[in-house]
CSV table of N, CA and C in Angstrom, one decimal:
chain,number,residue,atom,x,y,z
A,26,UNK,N,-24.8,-11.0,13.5
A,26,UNK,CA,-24.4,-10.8,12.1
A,26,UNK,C,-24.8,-9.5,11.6
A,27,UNK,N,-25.9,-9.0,12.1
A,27,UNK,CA,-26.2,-7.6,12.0
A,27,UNK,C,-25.4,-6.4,12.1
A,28,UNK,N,-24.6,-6.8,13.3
A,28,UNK,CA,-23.7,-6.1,13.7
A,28,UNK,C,-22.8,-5.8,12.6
A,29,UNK,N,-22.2,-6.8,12.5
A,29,UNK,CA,-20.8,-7.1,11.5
A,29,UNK,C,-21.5,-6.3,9.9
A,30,UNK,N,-22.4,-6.9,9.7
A,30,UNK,CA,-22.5,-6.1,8.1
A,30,UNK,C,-22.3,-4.5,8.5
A,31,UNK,N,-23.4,-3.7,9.6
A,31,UNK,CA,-23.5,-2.2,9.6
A,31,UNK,C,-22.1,-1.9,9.8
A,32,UNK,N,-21.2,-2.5,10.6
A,32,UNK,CA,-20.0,-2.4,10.6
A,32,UNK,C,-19.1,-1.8,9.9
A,33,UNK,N,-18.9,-3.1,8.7
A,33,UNK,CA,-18.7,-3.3,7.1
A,33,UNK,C,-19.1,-1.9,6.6
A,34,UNK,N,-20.5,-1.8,7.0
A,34,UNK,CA,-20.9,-0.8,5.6
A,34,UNK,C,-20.2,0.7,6.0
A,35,UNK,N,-20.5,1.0,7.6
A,35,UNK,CA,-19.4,2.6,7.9
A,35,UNK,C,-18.3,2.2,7.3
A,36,UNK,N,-17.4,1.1,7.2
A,36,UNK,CA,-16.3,0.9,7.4
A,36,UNK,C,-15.9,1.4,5.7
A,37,UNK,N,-16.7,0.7,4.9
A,37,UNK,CA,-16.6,0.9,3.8
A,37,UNK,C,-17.4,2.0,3.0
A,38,UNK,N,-17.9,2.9,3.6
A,38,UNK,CA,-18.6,4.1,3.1
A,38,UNK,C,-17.4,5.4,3.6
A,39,UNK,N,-16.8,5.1,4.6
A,39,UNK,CA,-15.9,5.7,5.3
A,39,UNK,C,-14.1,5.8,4.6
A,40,UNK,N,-13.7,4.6,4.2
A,40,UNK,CA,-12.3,4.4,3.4
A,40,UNK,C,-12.7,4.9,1.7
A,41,UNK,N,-14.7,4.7,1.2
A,41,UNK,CA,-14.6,5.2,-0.1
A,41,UNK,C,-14.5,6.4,-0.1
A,42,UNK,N,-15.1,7.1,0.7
A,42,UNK,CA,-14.6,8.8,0.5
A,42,UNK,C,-13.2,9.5,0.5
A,43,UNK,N,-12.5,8.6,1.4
A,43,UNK,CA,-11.2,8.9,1.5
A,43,UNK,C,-10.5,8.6,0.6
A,44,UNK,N,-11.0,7.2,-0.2
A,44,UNK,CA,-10.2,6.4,-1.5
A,44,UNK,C,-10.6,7.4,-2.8
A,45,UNK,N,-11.2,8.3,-3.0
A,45,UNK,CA,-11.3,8.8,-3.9
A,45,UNK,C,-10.2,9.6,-4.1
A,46,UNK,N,-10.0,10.7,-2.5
A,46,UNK,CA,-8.5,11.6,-2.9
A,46,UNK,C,-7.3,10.9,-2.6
A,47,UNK,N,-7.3,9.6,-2.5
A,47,UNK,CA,-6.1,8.8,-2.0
A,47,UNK,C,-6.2,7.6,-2.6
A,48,UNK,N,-4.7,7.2,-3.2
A,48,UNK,CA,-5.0,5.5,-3.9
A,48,UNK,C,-5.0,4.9,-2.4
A,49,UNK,N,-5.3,3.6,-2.3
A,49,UNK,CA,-5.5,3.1,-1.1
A,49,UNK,C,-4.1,1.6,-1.9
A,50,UNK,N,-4.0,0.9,-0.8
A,50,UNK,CA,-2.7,-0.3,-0.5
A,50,UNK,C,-3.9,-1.6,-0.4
A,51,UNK,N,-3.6,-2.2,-0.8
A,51,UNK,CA,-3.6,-3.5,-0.1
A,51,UNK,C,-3.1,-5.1,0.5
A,52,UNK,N,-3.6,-5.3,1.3
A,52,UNK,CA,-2.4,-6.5,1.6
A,52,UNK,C,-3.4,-7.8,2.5
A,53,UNK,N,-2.7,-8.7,2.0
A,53,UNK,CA,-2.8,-10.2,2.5
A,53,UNK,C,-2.0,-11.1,3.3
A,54,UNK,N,-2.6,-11.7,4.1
A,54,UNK,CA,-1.9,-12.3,4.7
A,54,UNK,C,-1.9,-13.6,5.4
A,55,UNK,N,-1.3,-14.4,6.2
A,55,UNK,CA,-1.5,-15.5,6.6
A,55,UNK,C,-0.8,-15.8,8.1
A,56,UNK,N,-1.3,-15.9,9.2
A,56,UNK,CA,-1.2,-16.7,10.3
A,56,UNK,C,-1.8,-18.0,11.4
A,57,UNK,N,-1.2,-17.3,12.4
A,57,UNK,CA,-1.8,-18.7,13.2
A,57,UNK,C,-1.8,-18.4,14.4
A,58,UNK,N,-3.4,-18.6,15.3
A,58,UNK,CA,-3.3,-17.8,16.8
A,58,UNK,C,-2.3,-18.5,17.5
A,59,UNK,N,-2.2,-18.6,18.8
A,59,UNK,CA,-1.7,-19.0,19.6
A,59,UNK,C,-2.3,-20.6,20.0
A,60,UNK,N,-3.1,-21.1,19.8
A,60,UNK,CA,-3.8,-22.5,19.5
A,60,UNK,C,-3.3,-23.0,18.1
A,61,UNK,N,-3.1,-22.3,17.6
A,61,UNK,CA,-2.5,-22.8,15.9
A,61,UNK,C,-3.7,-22.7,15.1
A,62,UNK,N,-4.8,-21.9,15.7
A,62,UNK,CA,-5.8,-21.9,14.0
A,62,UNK,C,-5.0,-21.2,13.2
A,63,UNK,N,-5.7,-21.6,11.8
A,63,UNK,CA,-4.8,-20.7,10.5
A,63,UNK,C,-6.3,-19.2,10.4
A,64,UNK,N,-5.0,-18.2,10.5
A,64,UNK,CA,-6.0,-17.1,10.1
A,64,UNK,C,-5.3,-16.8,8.6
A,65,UNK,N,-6.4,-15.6,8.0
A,65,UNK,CA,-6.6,-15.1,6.8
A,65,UNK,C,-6.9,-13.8,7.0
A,66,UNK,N,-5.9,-12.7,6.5
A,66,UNK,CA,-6.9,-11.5,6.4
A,66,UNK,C,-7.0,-10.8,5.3
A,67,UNK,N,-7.6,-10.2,4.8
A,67,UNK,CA,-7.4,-9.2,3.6
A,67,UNK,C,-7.6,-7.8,4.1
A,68,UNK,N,-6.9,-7.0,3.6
A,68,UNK,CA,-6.6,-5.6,4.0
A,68,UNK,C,-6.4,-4.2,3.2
A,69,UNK,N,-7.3,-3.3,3.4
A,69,UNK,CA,-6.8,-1.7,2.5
A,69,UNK,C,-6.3,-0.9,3.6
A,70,UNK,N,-5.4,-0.1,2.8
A,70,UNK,CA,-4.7,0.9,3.7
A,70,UNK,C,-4.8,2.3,2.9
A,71,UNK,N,-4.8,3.1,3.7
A,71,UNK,CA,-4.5,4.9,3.3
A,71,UNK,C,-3.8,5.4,4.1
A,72,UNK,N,-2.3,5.6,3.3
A,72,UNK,CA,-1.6,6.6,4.4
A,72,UNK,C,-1.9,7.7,4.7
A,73,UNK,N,-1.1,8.3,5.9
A,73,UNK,CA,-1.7,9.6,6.7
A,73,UNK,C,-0.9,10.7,5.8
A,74,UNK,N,-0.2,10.3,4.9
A,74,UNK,CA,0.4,11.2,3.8
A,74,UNK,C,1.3,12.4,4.7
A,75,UNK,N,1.4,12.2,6.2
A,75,UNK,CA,2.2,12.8,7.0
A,75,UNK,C,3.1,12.0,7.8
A,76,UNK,N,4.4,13.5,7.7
A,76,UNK,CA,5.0,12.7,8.6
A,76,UNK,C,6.0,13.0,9.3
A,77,UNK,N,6.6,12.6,10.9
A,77,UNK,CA,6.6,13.7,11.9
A,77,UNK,C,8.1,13.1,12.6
A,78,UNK,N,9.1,14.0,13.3
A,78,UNK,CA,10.0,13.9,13.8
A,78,UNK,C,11.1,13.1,12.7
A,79,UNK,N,11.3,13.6,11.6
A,79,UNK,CA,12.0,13.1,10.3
A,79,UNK,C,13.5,13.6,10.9
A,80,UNK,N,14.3,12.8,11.1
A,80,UNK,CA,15.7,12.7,11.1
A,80,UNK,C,17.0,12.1,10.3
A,81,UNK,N,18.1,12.2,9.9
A,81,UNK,CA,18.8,11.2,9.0
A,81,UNK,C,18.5,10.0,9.5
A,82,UNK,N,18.0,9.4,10.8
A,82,UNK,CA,17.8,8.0,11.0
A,82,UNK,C,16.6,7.4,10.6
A,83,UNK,N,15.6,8.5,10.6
A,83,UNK,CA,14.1,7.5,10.1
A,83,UNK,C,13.2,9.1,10.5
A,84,UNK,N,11.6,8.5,10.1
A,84,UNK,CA,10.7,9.4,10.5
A,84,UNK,C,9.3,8.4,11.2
A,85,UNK,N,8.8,9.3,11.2
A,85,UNK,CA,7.6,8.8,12.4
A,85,UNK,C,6.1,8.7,10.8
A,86,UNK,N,5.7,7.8,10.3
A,86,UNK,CA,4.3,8.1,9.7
A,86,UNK,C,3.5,7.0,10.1
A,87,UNK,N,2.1,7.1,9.3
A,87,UNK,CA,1.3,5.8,9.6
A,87,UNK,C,0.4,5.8,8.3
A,88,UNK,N,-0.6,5.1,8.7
A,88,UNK,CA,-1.6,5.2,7.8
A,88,UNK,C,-3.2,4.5,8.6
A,89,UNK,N,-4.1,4.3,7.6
A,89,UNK,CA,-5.8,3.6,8.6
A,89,UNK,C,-5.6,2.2,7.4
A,90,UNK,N,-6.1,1.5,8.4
A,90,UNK,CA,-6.6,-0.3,8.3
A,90,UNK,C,-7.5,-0.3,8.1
A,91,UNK,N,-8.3,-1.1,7.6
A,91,UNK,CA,-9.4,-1.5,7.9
A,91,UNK,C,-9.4,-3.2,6.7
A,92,UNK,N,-9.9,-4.0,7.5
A,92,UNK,CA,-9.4,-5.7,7.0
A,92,UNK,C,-10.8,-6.3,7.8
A,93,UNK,N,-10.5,-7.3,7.0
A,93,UNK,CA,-11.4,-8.7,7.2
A,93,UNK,C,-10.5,-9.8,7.2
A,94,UNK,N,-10.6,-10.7,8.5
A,94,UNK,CA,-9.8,-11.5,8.5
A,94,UNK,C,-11.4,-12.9,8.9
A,95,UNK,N,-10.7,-13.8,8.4
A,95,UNK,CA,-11.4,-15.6,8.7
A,95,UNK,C,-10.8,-16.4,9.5
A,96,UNK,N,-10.9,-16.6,10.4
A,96,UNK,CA,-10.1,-17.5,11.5
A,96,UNK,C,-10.9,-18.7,11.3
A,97,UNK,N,-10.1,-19.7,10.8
A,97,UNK,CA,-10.5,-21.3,9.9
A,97,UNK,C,-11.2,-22.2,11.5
A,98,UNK,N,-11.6,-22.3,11.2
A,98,UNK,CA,-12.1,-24.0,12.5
A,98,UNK,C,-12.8,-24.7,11.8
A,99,UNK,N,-13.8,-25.9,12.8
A,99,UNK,CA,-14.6,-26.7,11.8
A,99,UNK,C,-15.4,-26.0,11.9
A,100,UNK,N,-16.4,-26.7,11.8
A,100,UNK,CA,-18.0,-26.1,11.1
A,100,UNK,C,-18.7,-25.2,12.2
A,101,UNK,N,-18.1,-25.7,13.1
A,101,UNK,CA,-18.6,-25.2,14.6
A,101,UNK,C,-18.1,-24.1,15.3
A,102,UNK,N,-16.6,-23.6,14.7
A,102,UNK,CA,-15.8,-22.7,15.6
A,102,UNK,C,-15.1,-21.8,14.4
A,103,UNK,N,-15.1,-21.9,13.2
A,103,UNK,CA,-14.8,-20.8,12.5
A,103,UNK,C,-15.6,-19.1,12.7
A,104,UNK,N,-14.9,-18.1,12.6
A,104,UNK,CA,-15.2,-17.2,12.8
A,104,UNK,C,-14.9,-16.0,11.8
A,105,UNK,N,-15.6,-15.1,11.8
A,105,UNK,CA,-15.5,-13.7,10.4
A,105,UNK,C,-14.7,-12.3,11.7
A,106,UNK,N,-14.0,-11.7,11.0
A,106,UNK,CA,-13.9,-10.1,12.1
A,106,UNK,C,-13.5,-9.2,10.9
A,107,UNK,N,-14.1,-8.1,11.7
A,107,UNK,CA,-14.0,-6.8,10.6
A,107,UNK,C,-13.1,-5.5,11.2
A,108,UNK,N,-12.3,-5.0,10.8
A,108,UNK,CA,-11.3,-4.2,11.9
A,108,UNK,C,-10.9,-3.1,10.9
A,109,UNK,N,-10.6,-1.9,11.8
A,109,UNK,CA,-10.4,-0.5,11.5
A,109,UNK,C,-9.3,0.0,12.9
A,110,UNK,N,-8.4,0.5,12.3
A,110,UNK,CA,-7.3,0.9,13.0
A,110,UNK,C,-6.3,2.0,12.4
A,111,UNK,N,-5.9,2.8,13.2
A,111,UNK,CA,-5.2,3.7,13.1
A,111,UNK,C,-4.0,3.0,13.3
A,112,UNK,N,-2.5,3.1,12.2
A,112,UNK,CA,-1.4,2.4,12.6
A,112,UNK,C,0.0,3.5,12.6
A,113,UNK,N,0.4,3.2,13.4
A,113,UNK,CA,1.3,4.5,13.5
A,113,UNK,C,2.9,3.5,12.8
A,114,UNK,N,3.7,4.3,12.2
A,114,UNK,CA,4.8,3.2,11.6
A,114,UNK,C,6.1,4.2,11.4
A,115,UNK,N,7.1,3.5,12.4
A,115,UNK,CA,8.8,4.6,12.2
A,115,UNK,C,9.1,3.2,11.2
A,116,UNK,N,9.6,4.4,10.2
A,116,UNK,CA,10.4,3.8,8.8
A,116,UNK,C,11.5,4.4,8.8
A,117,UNK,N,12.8,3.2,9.0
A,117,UNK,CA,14.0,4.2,9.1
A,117,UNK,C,14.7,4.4,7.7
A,118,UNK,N,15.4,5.5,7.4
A,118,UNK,CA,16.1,5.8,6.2
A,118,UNK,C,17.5,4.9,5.9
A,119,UNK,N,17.2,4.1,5.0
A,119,UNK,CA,18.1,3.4,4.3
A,119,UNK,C,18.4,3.1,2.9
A,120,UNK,N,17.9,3.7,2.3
A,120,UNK,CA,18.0,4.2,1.0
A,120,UNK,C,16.4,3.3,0.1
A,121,UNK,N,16.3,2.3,-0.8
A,121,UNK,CA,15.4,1.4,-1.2
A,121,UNK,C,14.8,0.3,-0.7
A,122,UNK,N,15.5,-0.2,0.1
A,122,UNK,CA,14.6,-1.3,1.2
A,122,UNK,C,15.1,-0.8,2.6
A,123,UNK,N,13.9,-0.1,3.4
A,123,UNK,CA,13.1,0.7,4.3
A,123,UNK,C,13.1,-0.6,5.7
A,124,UNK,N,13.3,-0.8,7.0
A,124,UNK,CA,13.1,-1.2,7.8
A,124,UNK,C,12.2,-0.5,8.8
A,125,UNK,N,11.0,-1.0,9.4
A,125,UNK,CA,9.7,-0.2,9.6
A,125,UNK,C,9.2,-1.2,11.4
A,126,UNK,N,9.0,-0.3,11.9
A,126,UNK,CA,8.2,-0.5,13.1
A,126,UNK,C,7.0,-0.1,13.2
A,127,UNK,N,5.8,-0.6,13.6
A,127,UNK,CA,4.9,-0.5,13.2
A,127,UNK,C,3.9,-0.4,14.8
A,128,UNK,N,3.1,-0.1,14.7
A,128,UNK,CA,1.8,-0.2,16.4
A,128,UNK,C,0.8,0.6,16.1
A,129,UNK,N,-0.2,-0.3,16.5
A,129,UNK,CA,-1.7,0.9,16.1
A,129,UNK,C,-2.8,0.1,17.4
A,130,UNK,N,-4.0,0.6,17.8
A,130,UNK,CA,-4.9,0.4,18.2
A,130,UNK,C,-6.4,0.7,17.8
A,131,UNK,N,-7.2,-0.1,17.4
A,131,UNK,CA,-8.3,-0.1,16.8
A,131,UNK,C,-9.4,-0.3,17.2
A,132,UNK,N,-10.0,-0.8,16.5
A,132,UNK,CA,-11.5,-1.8,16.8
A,132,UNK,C,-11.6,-3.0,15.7
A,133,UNK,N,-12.5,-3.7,16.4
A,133,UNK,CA,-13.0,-4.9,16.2
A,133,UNK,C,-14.5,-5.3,15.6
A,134,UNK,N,-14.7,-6.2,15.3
A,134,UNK,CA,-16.5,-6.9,15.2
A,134,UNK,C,-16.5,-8.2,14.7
A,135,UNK,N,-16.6,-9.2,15.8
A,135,UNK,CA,-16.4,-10.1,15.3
A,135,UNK,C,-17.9,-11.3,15.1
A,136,UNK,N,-18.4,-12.1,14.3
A,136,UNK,CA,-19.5,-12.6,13.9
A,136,UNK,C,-19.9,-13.6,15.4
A,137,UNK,N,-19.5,-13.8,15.8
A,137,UNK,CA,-19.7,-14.6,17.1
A,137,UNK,C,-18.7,-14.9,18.2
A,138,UNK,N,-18.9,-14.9,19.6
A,138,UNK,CA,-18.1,-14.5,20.6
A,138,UNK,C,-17.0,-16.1,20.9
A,139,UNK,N,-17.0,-17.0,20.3
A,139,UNK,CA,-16.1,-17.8,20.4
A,139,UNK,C,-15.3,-18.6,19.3
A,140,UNK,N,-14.2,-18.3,19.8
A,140,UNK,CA,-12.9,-18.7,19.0
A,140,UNK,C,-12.0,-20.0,19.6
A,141,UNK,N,-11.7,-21.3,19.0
A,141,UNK,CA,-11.4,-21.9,19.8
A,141,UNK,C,-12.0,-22.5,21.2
A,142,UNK,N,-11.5,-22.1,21.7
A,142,UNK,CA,-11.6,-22.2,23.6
A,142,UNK,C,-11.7,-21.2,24.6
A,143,UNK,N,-11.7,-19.9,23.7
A,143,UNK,CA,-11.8,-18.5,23.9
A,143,UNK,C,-13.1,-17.9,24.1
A,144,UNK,N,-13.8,-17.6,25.2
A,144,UNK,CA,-15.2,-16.6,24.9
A,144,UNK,C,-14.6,-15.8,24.7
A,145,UNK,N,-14.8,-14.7,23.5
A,145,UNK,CA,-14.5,-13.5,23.3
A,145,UNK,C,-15.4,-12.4,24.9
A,146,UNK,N,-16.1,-12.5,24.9
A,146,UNK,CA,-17.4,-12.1,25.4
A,146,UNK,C,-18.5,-11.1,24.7
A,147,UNK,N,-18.0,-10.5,24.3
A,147,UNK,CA,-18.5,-9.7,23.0
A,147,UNK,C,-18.4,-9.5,22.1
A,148,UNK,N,-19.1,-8.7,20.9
A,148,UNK,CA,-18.7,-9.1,19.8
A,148,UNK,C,-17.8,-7.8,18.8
A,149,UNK,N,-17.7,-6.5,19.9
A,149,UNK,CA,-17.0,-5.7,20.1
A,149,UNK,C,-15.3,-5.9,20.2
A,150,UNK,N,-14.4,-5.7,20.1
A,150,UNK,CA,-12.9,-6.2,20.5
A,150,UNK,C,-12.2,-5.0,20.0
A,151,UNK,N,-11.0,-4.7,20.7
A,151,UNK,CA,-10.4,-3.9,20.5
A,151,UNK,C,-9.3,-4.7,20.0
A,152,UNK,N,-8.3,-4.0,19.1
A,152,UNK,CA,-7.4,-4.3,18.2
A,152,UNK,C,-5.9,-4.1,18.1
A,153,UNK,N,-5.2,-4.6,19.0
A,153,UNK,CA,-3.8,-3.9,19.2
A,153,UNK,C,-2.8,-4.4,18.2
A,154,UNK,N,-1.9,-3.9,17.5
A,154,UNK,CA,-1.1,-5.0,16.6
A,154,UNK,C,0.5,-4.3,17.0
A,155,UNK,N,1.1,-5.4,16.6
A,155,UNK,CA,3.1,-4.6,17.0
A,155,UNK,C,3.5,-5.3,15.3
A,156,UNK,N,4.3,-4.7,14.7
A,156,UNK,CA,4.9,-5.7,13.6
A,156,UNK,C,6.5,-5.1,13.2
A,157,UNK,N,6.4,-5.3,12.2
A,157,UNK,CA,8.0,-5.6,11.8
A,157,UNK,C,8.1,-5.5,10.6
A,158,UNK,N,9.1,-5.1,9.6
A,158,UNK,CA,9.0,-5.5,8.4
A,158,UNK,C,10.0,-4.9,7.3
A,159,UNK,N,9.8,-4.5,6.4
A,159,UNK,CA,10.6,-4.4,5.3
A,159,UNK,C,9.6,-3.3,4.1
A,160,UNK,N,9.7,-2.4,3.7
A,160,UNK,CA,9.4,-1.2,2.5
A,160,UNK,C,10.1,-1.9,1.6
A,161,UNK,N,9.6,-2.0,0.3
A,161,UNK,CA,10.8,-1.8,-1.1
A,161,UNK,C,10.3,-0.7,-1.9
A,162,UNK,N,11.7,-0.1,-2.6
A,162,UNK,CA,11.1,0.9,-3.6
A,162,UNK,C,9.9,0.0,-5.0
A,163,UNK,N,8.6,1.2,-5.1
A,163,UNK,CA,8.3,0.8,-5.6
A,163,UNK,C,6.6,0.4,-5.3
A,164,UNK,N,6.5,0.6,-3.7
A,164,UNK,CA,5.9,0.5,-3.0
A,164,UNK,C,5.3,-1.0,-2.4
A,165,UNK,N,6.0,-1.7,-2.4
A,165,UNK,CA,5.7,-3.1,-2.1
A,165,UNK,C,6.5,-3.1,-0.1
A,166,UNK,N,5.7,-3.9,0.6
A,166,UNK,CA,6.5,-4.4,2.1
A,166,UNK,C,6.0,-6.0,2.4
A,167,UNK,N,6.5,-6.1,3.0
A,167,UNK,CA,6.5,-7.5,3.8
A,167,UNK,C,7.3,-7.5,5.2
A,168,UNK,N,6.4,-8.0,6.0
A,168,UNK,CA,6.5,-7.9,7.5
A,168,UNK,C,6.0,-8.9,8.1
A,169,UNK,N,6.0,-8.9,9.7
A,169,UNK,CA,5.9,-9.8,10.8
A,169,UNK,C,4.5,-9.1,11.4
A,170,UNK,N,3.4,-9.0,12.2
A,170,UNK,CA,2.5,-9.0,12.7
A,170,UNK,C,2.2,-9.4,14.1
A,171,UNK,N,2.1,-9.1,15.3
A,171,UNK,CA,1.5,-9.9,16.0
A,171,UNK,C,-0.1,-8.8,16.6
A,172,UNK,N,-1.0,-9.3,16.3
A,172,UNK,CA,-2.3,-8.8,17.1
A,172,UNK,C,-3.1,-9.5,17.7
A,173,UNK,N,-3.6,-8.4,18.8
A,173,UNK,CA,-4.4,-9.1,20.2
A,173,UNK,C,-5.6,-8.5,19.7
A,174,UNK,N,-6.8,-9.1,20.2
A,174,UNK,CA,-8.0,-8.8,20.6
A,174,UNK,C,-9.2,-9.4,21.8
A,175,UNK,N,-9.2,-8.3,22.5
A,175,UNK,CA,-9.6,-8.2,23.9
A,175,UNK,C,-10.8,-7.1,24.0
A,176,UNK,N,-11.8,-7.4,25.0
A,176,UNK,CA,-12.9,-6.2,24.7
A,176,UNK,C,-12.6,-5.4,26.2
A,177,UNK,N,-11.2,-5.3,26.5
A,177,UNK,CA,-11.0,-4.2,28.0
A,177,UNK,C,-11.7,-4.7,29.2
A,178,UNK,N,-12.3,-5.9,29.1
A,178,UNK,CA,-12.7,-6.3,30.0
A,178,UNK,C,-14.3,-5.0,30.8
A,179,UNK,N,-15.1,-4.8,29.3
A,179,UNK,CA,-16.3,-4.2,29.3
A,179,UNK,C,-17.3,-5.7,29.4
A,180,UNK,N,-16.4,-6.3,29.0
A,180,UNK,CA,-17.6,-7.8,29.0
A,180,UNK,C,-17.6,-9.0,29.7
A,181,UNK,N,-17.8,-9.7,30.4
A,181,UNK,CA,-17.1,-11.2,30.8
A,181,UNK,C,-17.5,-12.1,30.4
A,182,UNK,N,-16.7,-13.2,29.9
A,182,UNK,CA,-15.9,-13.5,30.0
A,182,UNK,C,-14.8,-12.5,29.1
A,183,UNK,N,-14.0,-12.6,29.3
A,183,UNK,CA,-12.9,-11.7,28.1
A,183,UNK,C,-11.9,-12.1,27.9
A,184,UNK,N,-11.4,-13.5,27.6
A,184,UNK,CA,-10.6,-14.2,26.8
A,184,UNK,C,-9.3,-13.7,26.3
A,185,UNK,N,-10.0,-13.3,25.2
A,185,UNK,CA,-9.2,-12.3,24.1
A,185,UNK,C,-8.4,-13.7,23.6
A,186,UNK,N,-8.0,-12.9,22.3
A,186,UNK,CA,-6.8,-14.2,21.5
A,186,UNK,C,-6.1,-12.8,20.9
A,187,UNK,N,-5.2,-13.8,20.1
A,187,UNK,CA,-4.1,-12.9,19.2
A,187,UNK,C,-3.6,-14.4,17.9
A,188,UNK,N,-3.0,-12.8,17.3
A,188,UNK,CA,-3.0,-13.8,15.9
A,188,UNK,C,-1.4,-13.2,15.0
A,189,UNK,N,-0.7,-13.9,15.2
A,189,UNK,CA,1.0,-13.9,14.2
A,189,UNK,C,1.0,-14.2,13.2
A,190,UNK,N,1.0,-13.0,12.4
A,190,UNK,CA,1.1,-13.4,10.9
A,190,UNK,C,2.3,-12.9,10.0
A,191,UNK,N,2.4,-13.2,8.5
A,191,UNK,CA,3.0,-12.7,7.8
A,191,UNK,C,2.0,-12.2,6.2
A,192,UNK,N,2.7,-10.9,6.2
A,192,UNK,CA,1.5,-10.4,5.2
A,192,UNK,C,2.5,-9.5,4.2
A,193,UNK,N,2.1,-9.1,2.9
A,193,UNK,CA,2.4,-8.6,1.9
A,193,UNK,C,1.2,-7.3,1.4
A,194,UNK,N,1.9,-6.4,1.7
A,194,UNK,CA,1.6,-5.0,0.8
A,194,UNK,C,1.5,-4.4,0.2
A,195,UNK,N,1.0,-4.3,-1.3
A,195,UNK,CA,0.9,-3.4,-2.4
A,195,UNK,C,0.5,-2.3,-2.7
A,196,UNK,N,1.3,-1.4,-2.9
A,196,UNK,CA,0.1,-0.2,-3.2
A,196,UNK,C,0.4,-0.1,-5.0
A,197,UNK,N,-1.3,0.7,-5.1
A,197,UNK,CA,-1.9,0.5,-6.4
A,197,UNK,C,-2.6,1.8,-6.9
């Protein structure tokens, strides 16, 4: 648990200095791993405010993650994770509602090494996500998700799970 708070606290001493010269996004969401737990995450974002290989079809941007998600079980197998990621995202040009591809790789920290039927093996995990989705003018999205977490196999056992969600984006 030690872990997870100092975590927290870079994570969040780290997005406030940035959130000062940047409004930051937020977003929530709801899925279900591959076993069917129900996950939860809550999430801020700061775009990279850049952005690269812009053509009449689309351009290349991204922005940084950083979320807390609750993966539900009973009393015995519920679990907390804290994640920071860099997400890279082609948004193609379509005038007010934006079609977006999304992929990033991160990190992890999760409160204890098992999920389900899963040893994590550590409490370390790296964070890969693919998604999908939709921009509206105005700054609102809504998209598809799928993310894995696996610790590279630095640890054994290394399980790893993944989690499919659908989540909603605001910026503010």
């Amino acid at each position: 648990m030690n872990k997870l708070i100092s975590f927290a606290a870079v994570a969040a001493i780290s997005l406030g200095q940035v959130a000062a010269a940047h409004a930051l996004d937020l977003t929530a969401a709801v899925g279900r791993t591959g076993e069917s737990t129900m996950t939860y995450r809550l999430g801020a974002q700061m775009d990279f405010n850049r952005s690269w290989f812009e053509t009449g079809v689309g351009r290349l941007t991204g922005y940084w993650d950083a979320g807390y998600t609750y993966w539900e079980g009973d009393e015995t197998s519920s679990n907390h994770s804290l994640s920071l990621a860099p997400v890279f995202v082609y948004e193609f040009s379509t005038g007010s509602v934006k079609p977006y591809l999304e992929a990033g790789i991160g990190i992890a920290a999760f409160e204890n090494t098992e999920i389900e039927n899963n040893d994590l093996g550590s409490s370390f995990q790296f964070e890969d996500r693919f998604g999908a989705g939709l921009r509206f003018a105005g700054g609102q999205e809504i998209g598809l998700r799928a993310i894995h977490y696996s610790n590279a196999g630095i640890k054994d056992p290394n399980d790893g799970i993944e989690t499919y969600a659908l989540h909603y984006r605001a910026s503010f």
